[in-house]
mmCIF file of C-alpha atoms in Angstrom:
data_model
loop_
_atom_site.group_PDB
_atom_site.id
_atom_site.type_symbol
_atom_site.label_atom_id
_atom_site.label_comp_id
_atom_site.label_asym_id
_atom_site.label_seq_id
_atom_site.Cartn_x
_atom_site.Cartn_y
_atom_site.Cartn_z
ATOM 1 C CA MET A 28 3.444 -41.658 -11.297
ATOM 2 C CA ARG A 29 3.244 -38.301 -9.391
ATOM 3 C CA ARG A 30 3.651 -35.278 -11.450
ATOM 4 C CA ARG A 31 5.961 -32.732 -10.214
ATOM 5 C CA SER A 32 4.169 -28.411 -11.285
ATOM 6 C CA ALA A 33 5.909 -26.409 -13.537
ATOM 7 C CA PRO A 34 8.780 -24.057 -11.344
ATOM 8 C CA PRO A 35 7.471 -20.120 -10.195
ATOM 9 C CA PRO A 36 8.303 -18.048 -13.273
ATOM 10 C CA THR A 37 12.012 -16.477 -12.491
ATOM 11 C CA SER A 38 10.868 -13.283 -14.947
ATOM 12 C CA LEU A 39 7.668 -11.875 -15.574
ATOM 13 C CA SER A 40 5.459 -10.559 -19.071
ATOM 14 C CA ARG A 41 6.544 -7.394 -20.180
ATOM 15 C CA TYR A 42 2.139 -5.705 -18.062
ATOM 16 C CA TRP A 43 3.123 -7.713 -14.579
ATOM 17 C CA ASN A 44 6.753 -6.677 -15.064
ATOM 18 C CA GLY A 45 5.810 -3.100 -15.331
ATOM 19 C CA TYR A 46 4.127 -2.826 -11.969
ATOM 20 C CA VAL A 47 6.991 -4.288 -10.710
ATOM 21 C CA GLY A 48 8.939 -1.884 -11.831
ATOM 22 C CA HIS A 49 7.242 1.313 -11.418
ATOM 23 C CA CYS A 50 6.428 0.144 -7.945
ATOM 24 C CA ALA A 51 10.317 -0.401 -6.916
ATOM 25 C CA GLY A 52 10.961 2.631 -8.539
ATOM 26 C CA SER A 53 8.838 4.392 -6.857
ATOM 27 C CA VAL A 54 10.342 2.801 -3.749
ATOM 28 C CA ALA A 55 14.308 3.330 -4.513
ATOM 29 C CA ARG A 56 13.156 7.169 -5.289
ATOM 30 C CA PHE A 57 11.604 7.346 -1.388
ATOM 31 C CA ARG A 58 14.813 5.959 -0.267
ATOM 32 C CA ARG A 59 17.270 7.837 -1.858
ATOM 33 C CA ILE A 60 14.808 11.100 -0.597
ATOM 34 C CA THR A 61 15.086 9.862 2.759
ATOM 35 C CA TYR A 62 19.038 9.190 2.369
ATOM 36 C CA ALA A 63 19.116 13.119 1.522
ATOM 37 C CA LEU A 64 17.979 14.445 4.884
ATOM 38 C CA PRO A 65 20.562 14.784 7.561
ATOM 39 C CA ALA A 66 20.883 12.749 11.042
ATOM 40 C CA GLY A 67 17.457 13.164 12.952
ATOM 41 C CA PRO A 68 13.696 12.034 13.646
ATOM 42 C CA ALA A 69 12.743 12.930 9.294
ATOM 43 C CA ARG A 70 14.960 10.609 8.563
ATOM 44 C CA ALA A 71 14.710 8.075 10.991
ATOM 45 C CA TRP A 72 10.861 8.027 10.262
ATOM 46 C CA LEU A 73 11.048 8.125 6.740
ATOM 47 C CA GLY A 74 13.461 4.935 6.608
ATOM 48 C CA GLU A 75 10.899 3.203 8.999
ATOM 49 C CA ILE A 76 8.399 4.073 6.559
ATOM 50 C CA ALA A 77 10.572 3.175 3.857
ATOM 51 C CA GLN A 78 11.142 -0.863 5.019
ATOM 52 C CA ARG A 79 7.129 -0.861 5.175
ATOM 53 C CA LEU A 80 7.391 -0.587 1.501
ATOM 54 C CA ASP A 81 9.690 -3.048 0.913
ATOM 55 C CA VAL A 82 7.284 -4.594 2.954
ATOM 56 C CA GLU A 83 4.766 -3.623 0.334
ATOM 57 C CA LEU A 84 6.840 -4.371 -2.492
ATOM 58 C CA ASP A 85 7.252 -7.634 -1.709
ATOM 59 C CA ALA A 86 3.012 -8.245 -2.073
ATOM 60 C CA VAL A 87 3.375 -6.454 -4.957
ATOM 61 C CA ARG A 88 5.721 -9.058 -6.737
ATOM 62 C CA ARG A 89 4.157 -11.759 -5.594
ATOM 63 C CA LEU A 90 0.922 -10.025 -6.729
ATOM 64 C CA ALA A 91 2.626 -9.946 -10.508
ATOM 65 C CA ILE A 92 3.282 -13.546 -10.490
ATOM 66 C CA VAL A 93 -0.347 -14.949 -10.074
ATOM 67 C CA GLY A 94 -1.173 -11.903 -12.346
ATOM 68 C CA ASP A 95 0.963 -13.435 -14.679
ATOM 69 C CA SER A 96 0.486 -16.777 -13.913
ATOM 70 C CA ILE A 97 -3.580 -17.052 -14.954
ATOM 71 C CA GLU A 98 -2.600 -13.811 -18.057
ATOM 72 C CA PRO A 99 1.125 -13.975 -19.542
ATOM 73 C CA ALA A 100 0.791 -10.225 -21.423
ATOM 74 C CA TRP A 101 2.544 -7.743 -23.262
ATOM 75 C CA PHE A 102 0.230 -5.078 -23.684
ATOM 76 C CA ARG A 103 -3.126 -5.967 -21.600
ATOM 77 C CA VAL A 104 -4.825 -8.627 -19.914
ATOM 78 C CA ARG A 105 -8.204 -9.703 -21.257
ATOM 79 C CA GLU A 106 -9.332 -11.961 -18.049
ATOM 80 C CA GLU A 107 -11.667 -11.417 -15.478
ATOM 81 C CA PRO A 108 -9.299 -12.743 -12.579
ATOM 82 C CA ALA A 109 -6.812 -11.219 -14.247
ATOM 83 C CA LYS A 110 -8.398 -7.466 -14.478
ATOM 84 C CA ARG A 111 -9.110 -7.729 -11.152
ATOM 85 C CA ILE A 112 -5.221 -8.317 -10.300
ATOM 86 C CA ALA A 113 -4.233 -5.375 -12.379
ATOM 87 C CA GLN A 114 -6.533 -2.996 -10.703
ATOM 88 C CA ARG A 115 -4.878 -3.720 -7.456
ATOM 89 C CA LEU A 116 -1.808 -2.834 -8.910
ATOM 90 C CA GLU A 117 -2.649 0.111 -10.217
ATOM 91 C CA ALA A 118 -3.593 1.354 -7.067
ATOM 92 C CA ALA A 119 -0.850 -0.070 -5.693
ATOM 93 C CA ARG A 120 1.559 1.244 -7.801
ATOM 94 C CA SER A 121 -0.507 5.023 -7.659
ATOM 95 C CA ALA A 122 -0.040 4.600 -4.143
ATOM 96 C CA PHE A 123 3.699 4.188 -3.900
ATOM 97 C CA ALA A 124 3.989 7.593 -6.251
ATOM 98 C CA ASP A 125 2.409 9.607 -3.778
ATOM 99 C CA ALA A 126 3.933 8.529 -0.935
ATOM 100 C CA VAL A 127 6.993 9.278 -2.809
ATOM 101 C CA SER A 128 5.692 13.433 -3.198
ATOM 102 C CA GLN A 129 4.369 13.349 0.573
ATOM 103 C CA ALA A 130 8.034 12.175 1.800
ATOM 104 C CA ALA A 131 9.360 14.788 -0.981
ATOM 105 C CA GLU A 132 7.629 17.353 0.622
ATOM 106 C CA VAL A 133 9.127 16.748 4.153
ATOM 107 C CA ALA A 134 12.284 16.927 2.840
ATOM 108 C CA GLU A 135 11.455 19.661 1.357
ATOM 109 C CA GLN A 136 10.217 21.702 4.368
ATOM 110 C CA VAL A 137 13.160 20.056 6.125
ATOM 111 C CA ALA A 138 15.918 21.229 3.785
ATOM 112 C CA LEU A 139 13.687 25.223 3.898
ATOM 113 C CA ASP A 140 13.299 24.965 8.175
ATOM 114 C CA PRO A 141 13.921 21.520 10.242
ATOM 115 C CA ALA A 142 12.357 22.508 13.480
ATOM 116 C CA HIS A 143 9.143 23.278 11.606
ATOM 117 C CA SER A 144 6.070 21.512 12.887
ATOM 118 C CA ASP A 145 4.032 21.036 9.326
ATOM 119 C CA VAL A 146 6.872 18.081 9.302
ATOM 120 C CA ARG A 147 5.713 16.647 11.623
ATOM 121 C CA ALA A 148 2.208 16.683 10.259
ATOM 122 C CA ASN A 149 3.192 15.526 6.865
ATOM 123 C CA LEU A 150 5.066 12.429 8.141
ATOM 124 C CA GLU A 151 2.660 11.746 10.237
ATOM 125 C CA VAL A 152 0.346 11.772 6.747
ATOM 126 C CA LEU A 153 2.743 9.848 5.130
ATOM 127 C CA SER A 154 2.688 7.129 8.045
ATOM 128 C CA ARG A 155 -0.750 6.522 7.582
ATOM 129 C CA GLN A 156 -0.927 6.377 4.119
ATOM 130 C CA ALA A 157 1.489 3.530 4.386
ATOM 131 C CA SER A 158 0.208 1.791 6.340
ATOM 132 C CA GLN A 159 -3.033 1.967 4.315
ATOM 133 C CA LEU A 160 -0.836 0.653 1.612
ATOM 134 C CA ALA A 161 -1.244 -2.966 2.174
ATOM 135 C CA LEU A 162 -2.203 -4.906 -0.506
ATOM 136 C CA THR A 163 -4.719 -7.223 1.386
ATOM 137 C CA PRO A 164 -8.139 -6.725 1.637
ATOM 138 C CA ALA A 165 -8.484 -4.057 4.496
ATOM 139 C CA PRO A 166 -10.759 -5.995 7.639
ATOM 140 C CA PRO A 167 -14.142 -4.543 7.585
ATOM 141 C CA ASP A 168 -15.758 -1.962 9.476
ATOM 142 C CA PRO A 169 -17.229 -3.184 13.007
ATOM 143 C CA GLU A 170 -20.637 -4.076 13.136
ATOM 144 C CA PRO A 171 -22.443 -0.664 15.309
ATOM 145 C CA GLU A 172 -23.879 -1.857 18.677
ATOM 146 C CA PRO A 173 -26.976 -2.738 18.886
ATOM 147 C CA ALA A 174 -29.246 0.537 20.689
ATOM 148 C CA ARG A 175 -30.206 0.296 23.786
ATOM 149 C CA ARG A 176 -32.888 0.025 24.900
ATOM 150 C CA ARG A 177 -33.838 2.635 28.022
ATOM 151 C CA ARG A 178 -36.231 0.465 30.851
ATOM 152 C CA LYS A 179 -39.222 2.530 31.674
ATOM 153 C CA ARG A 180 -39.948 3.094 35.608
ATOM 154 C CA ARG A 181 -43.056 2.735 37.023
ATOM 155 C CA ARG A 182 -44.025 5.415 39.200
ATOM 156 C CA GLU A 183 -44.274 4.630 42.528
ATOM 157 C CA GLY A 184 -47.398 6.159 44.678
#
């Protein structure tokens, strides 16, 4: 007789749902900040970053589901695999909050002086932060190239 697998959880325990809720709240605030800006390059750039945050939020949800399947929890987790996932989600929560803070700074600068050069610099920083938000492990650093050996030339004559 074939055994059926359990359906995916429809709701998460309080502990895991907290991470998803915090990150989702950050994405919602990021979008509100984006829509508060007048149409222009800053708003378009923040809109692109918001789309990346949506993708990351989906990753947070998937990771929380895995954590909940390992150890459904009310206040804290005890099992090592669940702790490891919780650490990743805590880092994500912090990164999402940082993205909101940076977007707020950009919006403030745009409101005060739309042509201000710091706006572009902050948008570039925010874009880099959003790309580093990924919950997947970063690729390893490339191996350093071996030092070239210098050939000794013989002097002729």
